[in-house]
Coordinates of C-alpha atoms in Angstrom, one line a residue:
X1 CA -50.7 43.6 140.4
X2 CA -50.3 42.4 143.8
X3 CA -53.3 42.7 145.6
X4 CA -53.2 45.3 148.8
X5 CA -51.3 43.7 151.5
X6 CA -52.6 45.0 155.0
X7 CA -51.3 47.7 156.8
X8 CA -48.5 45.7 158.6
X9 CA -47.1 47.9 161.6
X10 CA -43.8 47.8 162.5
X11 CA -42.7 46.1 165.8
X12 CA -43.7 48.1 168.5
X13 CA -41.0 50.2 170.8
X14 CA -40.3 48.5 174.1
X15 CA -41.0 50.7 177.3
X16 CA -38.6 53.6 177.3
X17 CA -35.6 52.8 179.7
X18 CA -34.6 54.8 182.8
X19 CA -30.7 55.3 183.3
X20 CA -29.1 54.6 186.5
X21 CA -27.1 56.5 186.7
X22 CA -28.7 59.8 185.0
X23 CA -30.3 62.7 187.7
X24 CA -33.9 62.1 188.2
X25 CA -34.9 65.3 184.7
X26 CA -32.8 63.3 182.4
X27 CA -34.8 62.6 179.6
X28 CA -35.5 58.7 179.4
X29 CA -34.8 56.7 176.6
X30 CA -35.8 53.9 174.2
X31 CA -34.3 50.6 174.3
X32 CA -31.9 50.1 171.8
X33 CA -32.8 48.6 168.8
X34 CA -31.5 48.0 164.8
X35 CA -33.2 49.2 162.3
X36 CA -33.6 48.0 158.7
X37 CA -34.6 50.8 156.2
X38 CA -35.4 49.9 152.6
X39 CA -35.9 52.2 150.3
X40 CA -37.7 53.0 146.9
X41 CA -38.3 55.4 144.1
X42 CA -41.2 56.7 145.0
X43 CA -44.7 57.6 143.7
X44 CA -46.7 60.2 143.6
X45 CA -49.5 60.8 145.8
X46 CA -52.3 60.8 143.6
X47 CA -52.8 61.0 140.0
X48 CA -54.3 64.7 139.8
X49 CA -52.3 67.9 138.3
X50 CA -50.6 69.0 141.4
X51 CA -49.7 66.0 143.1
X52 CA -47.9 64.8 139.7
X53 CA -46.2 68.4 139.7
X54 CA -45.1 68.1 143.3
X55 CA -43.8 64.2 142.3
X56 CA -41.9 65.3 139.1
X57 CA -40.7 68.5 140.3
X58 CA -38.6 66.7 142.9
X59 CA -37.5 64.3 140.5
X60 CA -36.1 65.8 138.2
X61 CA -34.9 68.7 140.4
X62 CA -32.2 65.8 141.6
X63 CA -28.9 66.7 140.6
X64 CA -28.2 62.7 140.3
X65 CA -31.1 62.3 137.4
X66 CA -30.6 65.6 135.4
X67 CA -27.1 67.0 136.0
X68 CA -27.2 69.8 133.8
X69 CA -26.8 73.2 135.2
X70 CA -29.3 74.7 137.0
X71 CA -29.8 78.0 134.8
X72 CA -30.2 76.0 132.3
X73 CA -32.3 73.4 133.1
X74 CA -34.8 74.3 136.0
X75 CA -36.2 77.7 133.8
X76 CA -37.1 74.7 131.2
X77 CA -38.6 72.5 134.1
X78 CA -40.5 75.0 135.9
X79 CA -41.6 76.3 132.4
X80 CA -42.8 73.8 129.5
X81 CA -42.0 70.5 131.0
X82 CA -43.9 71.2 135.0
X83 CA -46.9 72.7 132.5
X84 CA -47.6 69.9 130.5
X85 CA -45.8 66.9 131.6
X86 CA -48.4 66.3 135.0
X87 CA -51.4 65.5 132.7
X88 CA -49.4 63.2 130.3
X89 CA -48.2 61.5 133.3
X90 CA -51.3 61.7 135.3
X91 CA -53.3 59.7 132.7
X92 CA -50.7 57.3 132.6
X93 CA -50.6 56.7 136.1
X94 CA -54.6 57.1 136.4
X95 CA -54.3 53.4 133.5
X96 CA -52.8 51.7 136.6
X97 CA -54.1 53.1 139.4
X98 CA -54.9 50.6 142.2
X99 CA -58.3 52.5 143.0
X100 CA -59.2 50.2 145.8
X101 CA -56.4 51.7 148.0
X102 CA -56.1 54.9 146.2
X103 CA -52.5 54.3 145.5
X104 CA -50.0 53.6 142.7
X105 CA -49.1 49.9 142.1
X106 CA -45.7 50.6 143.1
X107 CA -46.6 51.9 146.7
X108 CA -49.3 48.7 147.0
X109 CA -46.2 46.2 146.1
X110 CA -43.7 47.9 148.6
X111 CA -46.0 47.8 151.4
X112 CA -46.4 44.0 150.8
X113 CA -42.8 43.1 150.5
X114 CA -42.1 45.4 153.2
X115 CA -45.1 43.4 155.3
X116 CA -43.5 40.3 154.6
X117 CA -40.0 41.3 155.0
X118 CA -41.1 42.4 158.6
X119 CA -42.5 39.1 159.3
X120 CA -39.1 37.3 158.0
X121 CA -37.1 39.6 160.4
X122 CA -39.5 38.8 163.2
X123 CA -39.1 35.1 162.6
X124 CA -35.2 35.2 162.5
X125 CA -34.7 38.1 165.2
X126 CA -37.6 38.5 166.8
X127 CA -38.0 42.4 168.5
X128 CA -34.7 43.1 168.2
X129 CA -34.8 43.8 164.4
X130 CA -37.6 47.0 163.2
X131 CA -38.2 47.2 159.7
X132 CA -39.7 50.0 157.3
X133 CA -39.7 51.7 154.2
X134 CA -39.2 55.4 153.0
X135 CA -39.3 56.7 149.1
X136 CA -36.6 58.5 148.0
X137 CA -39.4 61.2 146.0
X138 CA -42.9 62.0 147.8
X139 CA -43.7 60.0 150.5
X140 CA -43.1 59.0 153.2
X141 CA -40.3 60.5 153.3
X142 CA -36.7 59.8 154.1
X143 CA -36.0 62.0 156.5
X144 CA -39.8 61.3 158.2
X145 CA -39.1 58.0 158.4
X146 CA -35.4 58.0 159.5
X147 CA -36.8 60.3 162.5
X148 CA -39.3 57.6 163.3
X149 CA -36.9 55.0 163.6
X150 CA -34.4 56.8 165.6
X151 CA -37.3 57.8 168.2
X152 CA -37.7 53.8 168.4
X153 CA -34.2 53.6 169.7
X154 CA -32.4 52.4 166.7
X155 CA -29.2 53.1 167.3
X156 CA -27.8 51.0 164.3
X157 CA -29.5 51.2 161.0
X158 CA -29.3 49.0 157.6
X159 CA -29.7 51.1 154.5
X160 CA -31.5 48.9 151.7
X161 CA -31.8 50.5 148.6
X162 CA -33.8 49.0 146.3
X163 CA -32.2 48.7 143.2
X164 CA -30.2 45.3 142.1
X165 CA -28.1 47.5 139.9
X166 CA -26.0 50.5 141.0
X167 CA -26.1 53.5 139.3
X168 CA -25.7 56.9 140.3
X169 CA -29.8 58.6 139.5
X170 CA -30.8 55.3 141.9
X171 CA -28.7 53.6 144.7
X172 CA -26.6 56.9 144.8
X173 CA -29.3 59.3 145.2
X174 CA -31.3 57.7 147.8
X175 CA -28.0 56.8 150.1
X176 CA -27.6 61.4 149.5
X177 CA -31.2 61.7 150.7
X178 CA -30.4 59.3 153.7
X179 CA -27.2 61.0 154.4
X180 CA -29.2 64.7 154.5
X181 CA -31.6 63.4 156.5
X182 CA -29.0 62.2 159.0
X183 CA -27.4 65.8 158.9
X184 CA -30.9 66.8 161.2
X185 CA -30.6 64.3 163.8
X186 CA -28.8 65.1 167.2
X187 CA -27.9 61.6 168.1
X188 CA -26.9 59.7 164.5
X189 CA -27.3 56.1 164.6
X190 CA -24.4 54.1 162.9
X191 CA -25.5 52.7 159.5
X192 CA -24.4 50.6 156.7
X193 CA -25.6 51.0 153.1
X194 CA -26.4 47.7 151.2
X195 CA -24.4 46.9 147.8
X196 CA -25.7 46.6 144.9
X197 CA -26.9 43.1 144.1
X198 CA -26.7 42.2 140.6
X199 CA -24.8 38.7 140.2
X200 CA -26.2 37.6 143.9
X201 CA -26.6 33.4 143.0
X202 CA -29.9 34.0 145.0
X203 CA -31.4 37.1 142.9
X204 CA -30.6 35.2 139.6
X205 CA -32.2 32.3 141.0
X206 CA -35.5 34.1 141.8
X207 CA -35.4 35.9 138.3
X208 CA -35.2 32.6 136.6
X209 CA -37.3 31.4 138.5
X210 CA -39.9 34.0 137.7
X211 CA -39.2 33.6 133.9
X212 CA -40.0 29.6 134.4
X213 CA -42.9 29.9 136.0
X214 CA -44.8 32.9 133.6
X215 CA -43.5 30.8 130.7
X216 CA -44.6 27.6 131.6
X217 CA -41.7 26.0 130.9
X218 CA -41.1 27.1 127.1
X219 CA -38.9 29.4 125.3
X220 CA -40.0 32.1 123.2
X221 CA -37.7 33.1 120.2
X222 CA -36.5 36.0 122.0
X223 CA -36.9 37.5 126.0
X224 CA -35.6 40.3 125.9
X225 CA -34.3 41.7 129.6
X226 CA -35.4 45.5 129.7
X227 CA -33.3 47.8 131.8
X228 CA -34.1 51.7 133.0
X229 CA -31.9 53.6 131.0
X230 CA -29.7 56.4 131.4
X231 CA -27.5 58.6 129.1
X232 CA -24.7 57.1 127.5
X233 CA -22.3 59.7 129.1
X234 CA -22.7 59.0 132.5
X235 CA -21.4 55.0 131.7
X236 CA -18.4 57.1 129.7
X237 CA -17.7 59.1 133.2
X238 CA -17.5 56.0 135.2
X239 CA -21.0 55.1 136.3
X240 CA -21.2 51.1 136.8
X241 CA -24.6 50.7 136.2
X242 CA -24.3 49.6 131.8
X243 CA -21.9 46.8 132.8
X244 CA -24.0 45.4 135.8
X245 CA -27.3 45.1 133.7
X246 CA -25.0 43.0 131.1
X247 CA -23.5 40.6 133.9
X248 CA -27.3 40.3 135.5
X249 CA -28.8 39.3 131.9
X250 CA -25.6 36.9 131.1
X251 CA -26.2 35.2 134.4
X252 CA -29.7 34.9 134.0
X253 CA -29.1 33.5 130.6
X254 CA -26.7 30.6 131.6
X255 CA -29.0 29.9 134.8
X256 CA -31.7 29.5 132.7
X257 CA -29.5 27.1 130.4
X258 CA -30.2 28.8 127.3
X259 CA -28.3 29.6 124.1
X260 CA -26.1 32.7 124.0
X261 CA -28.6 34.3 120.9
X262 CA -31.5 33.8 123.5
X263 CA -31.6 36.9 125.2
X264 CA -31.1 40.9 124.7
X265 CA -30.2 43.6 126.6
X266 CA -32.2 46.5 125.8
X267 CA -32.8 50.3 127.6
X268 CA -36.1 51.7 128.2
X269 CA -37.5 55.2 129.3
X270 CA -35.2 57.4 127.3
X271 CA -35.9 60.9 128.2
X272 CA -34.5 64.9 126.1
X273 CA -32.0 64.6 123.4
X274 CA -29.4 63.0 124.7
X275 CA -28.3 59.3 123.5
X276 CA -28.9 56.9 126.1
X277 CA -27.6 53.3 126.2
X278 CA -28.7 51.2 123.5
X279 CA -30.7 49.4 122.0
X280 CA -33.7 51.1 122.8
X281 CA -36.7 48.5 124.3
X282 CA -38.7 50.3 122.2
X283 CA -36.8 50.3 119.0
X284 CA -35.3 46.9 119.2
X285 CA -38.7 45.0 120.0
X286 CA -40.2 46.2 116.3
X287 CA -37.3 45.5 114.8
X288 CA -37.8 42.0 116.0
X289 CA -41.5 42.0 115.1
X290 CA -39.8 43.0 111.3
X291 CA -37.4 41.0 111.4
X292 CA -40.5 37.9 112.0
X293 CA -39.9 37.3 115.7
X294 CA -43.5 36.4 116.6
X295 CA -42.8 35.4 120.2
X296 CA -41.4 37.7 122.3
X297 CA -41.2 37.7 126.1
X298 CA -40.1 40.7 128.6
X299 CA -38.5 41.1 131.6
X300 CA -37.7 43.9 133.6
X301 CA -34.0 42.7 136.1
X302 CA -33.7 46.4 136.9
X303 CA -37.0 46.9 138.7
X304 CA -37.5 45.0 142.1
X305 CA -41.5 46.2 141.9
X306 CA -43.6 46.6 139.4
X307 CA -44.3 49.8 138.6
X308 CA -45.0 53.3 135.6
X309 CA -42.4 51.8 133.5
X310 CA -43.4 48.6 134.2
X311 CA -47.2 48.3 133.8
X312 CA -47.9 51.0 131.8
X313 CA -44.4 51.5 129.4
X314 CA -43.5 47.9 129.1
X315 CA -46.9 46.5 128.8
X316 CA -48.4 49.0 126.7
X317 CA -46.0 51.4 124.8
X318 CA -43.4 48.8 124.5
X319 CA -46.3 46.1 123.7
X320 CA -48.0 48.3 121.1
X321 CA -44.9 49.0 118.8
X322 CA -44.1 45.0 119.0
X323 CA -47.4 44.2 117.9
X324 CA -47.8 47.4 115.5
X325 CA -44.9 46.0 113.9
X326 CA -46.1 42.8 113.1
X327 CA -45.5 40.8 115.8
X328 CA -47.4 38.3 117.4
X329 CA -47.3 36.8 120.6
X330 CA -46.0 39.4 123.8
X331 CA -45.5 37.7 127.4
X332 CA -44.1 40.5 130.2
X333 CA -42.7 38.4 133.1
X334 CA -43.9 40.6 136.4
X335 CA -41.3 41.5 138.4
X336 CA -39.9 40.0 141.8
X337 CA -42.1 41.9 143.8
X338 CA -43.3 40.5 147.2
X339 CA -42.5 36.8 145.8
X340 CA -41.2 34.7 149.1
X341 CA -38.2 33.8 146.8
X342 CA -37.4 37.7 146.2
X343 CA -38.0 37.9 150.2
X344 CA -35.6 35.4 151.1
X345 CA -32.8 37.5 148.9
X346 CA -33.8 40.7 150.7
X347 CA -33.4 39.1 154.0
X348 CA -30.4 37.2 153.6
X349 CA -29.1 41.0 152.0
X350 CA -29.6 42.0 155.9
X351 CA -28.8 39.1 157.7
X352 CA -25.1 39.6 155.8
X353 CA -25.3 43.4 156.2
X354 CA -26.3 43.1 160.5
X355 CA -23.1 40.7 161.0
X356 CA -21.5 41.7 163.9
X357 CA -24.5 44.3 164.9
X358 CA -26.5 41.2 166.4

């Protein structure tokens, strides 16, 4: 886990600015300023009953992760699943709690990479530039921090998702929570949402880069990229998200310089009845372990921070059924998180996203 980065405050807002030509009760206002708003899941606030309730009732209350019809589904949320699912989910949250800071691991990485991010935009823009971060469930907030930023006078404001693949439950639903959020403000700033960054040459790069460096240089029979699944309908309706995990491990795969039989794609986190994209992380790494793989390594392209599914799914669900199964030897490759390669993509995300704003 990356240890807990200090509280890095944003830039602070320049000395409100008087108008000329305004009477002498016109409100003043800030100086103008861009902003640069990344966002993430989220987390819950703590690990306790009701703050996992709170977390997972907004989750899965989003249209974009469950779309089936509210009759049907929220008497079954508000019912069995809100009843029992917050202790399940508590104790797996309490295995990776960062305790120190009284925070999940997720919320401890985005602060960094938002920390150093800031740091990267003050280097290259100076004052001109704020940076911060919002979650798209719990908090802070979208709308709370959107508010914040426009108080600082940005009038122009970078949306950066943070999801390297596009699908509809992630980069969708957090540019709909920014859009609401922009519904309650009387002056709207001008903003641009960031693409989806799958195939960037400078993502790939800092992927295989990660895998070089956790391996040490060697192969293992089989690394096996894990993505966040979703069900198999939504990639039949249109959603781009299946396709872009494929091109993402293909790419890693030939930067890397390794056979074509070298890596899988596999889904994780399958959730109801539903089928989901396949093969199922799960599933596929015991078949592996019975089929004699004994040394296996994971990687997670679809998570820019390490986080539930990471640290407690991957490297202990997913790990258990490998070894369970026979097999031997289980490396999971961390993700990005606040590496200075993965900054470098994030600002250079920006830097392409401001053109013609600075």
């Amino acid at each position: 886990m990356t240890s807990p980065a200090p509280n890095s405050p944003a830039p602070r807002a320049p000395a409100p600015r008087a108008l000329p030509h305004a009477p002498a009760d016109h409100p003043s206002l800030p100086q103008p300023r861009i902003g640069v708003l990344v966002a993430n899941l989220g987390t819950p606030d703590g690990h306790d009953y009701w703050s996992m309730r709170r977390y997972l009732n907004e989750f899965l209350s989003d249209k974009r992760v469950i779309d089936y019809p509210r009759w049907k589904w929220q008497p079954l949320l508000q019912g069995i699943i809100l009843t029992k699912r917050p202790f399940t989910s508590g104790a797996n949250y309490r295995s990776i709690w960062n305790h120190e800071a009284d925070e999940s691991p997720l919320m401890t990485i985005t602060k960094a990479k938002v920390a150093k991010l800031r740091a990267e935009a003050q280097r290259r823009w100076g004052d001109a530039v704020m940076v911060d971060f919002c979650m798209r469930y719990g908090n802070p907030s979208t709308p709370a921090v959107l508010d914040r930023m426009v108080k600082a006078g940005c009038e122009r404001i970078v949306f950066l998702p943070m999801y390297p693949q596009y699908a509809g439950a992630t980069t969708a639903t957090a540019n709909d929570q920014l859009f609401r959020a922009l519904m309650a403000q009387k002056w709207q700033p001008a903003v641009r949402t960031c693409p989806a960054y799958f195939d960037r040459p400078d993502y790939i790069d800092a992927l295989a880069q990660s895998v070089e460096r956790t391996l040490g240089g060697r192969r293992p029979q089989k690394l096996v990229a894990s993505y966040h699944g979703m069900p198999r309908r939504y990639l039949l309706e249109g959603d781009p998200y299946h396709c872009q995990c494929q091109k993402t491990t293909r790419l890693l795969r030939e930067r890397l310089g390794w056979p074509e039989d070298a890596i899988d794609t596999t889904f994780q986190s399958v959730f109801g009845r539903e089928e989901w994209l396949k093969p199922y992380t799960v599933e596929h790494v015991a078949d592996l372990a019975r089929r004699g793989i004994a040394d296996i390594a994971v990687i997670s392209p679809a998570f820019s921070a390490d986080c539930i599914e990471t640290l407690e799914e991957i490297n202990g669900e997913i790990r258990e059924a490998y070894e369970h199964a026979g097999g031997k030897d289980f490396t999971y490759i961390p993700c990005l998180n606040d590496d200075d390669a993965h900054i470098q993509v994030l600002a250079g995300i920006v830097e392409e996203n401001l053109a013609g704003w600075l």
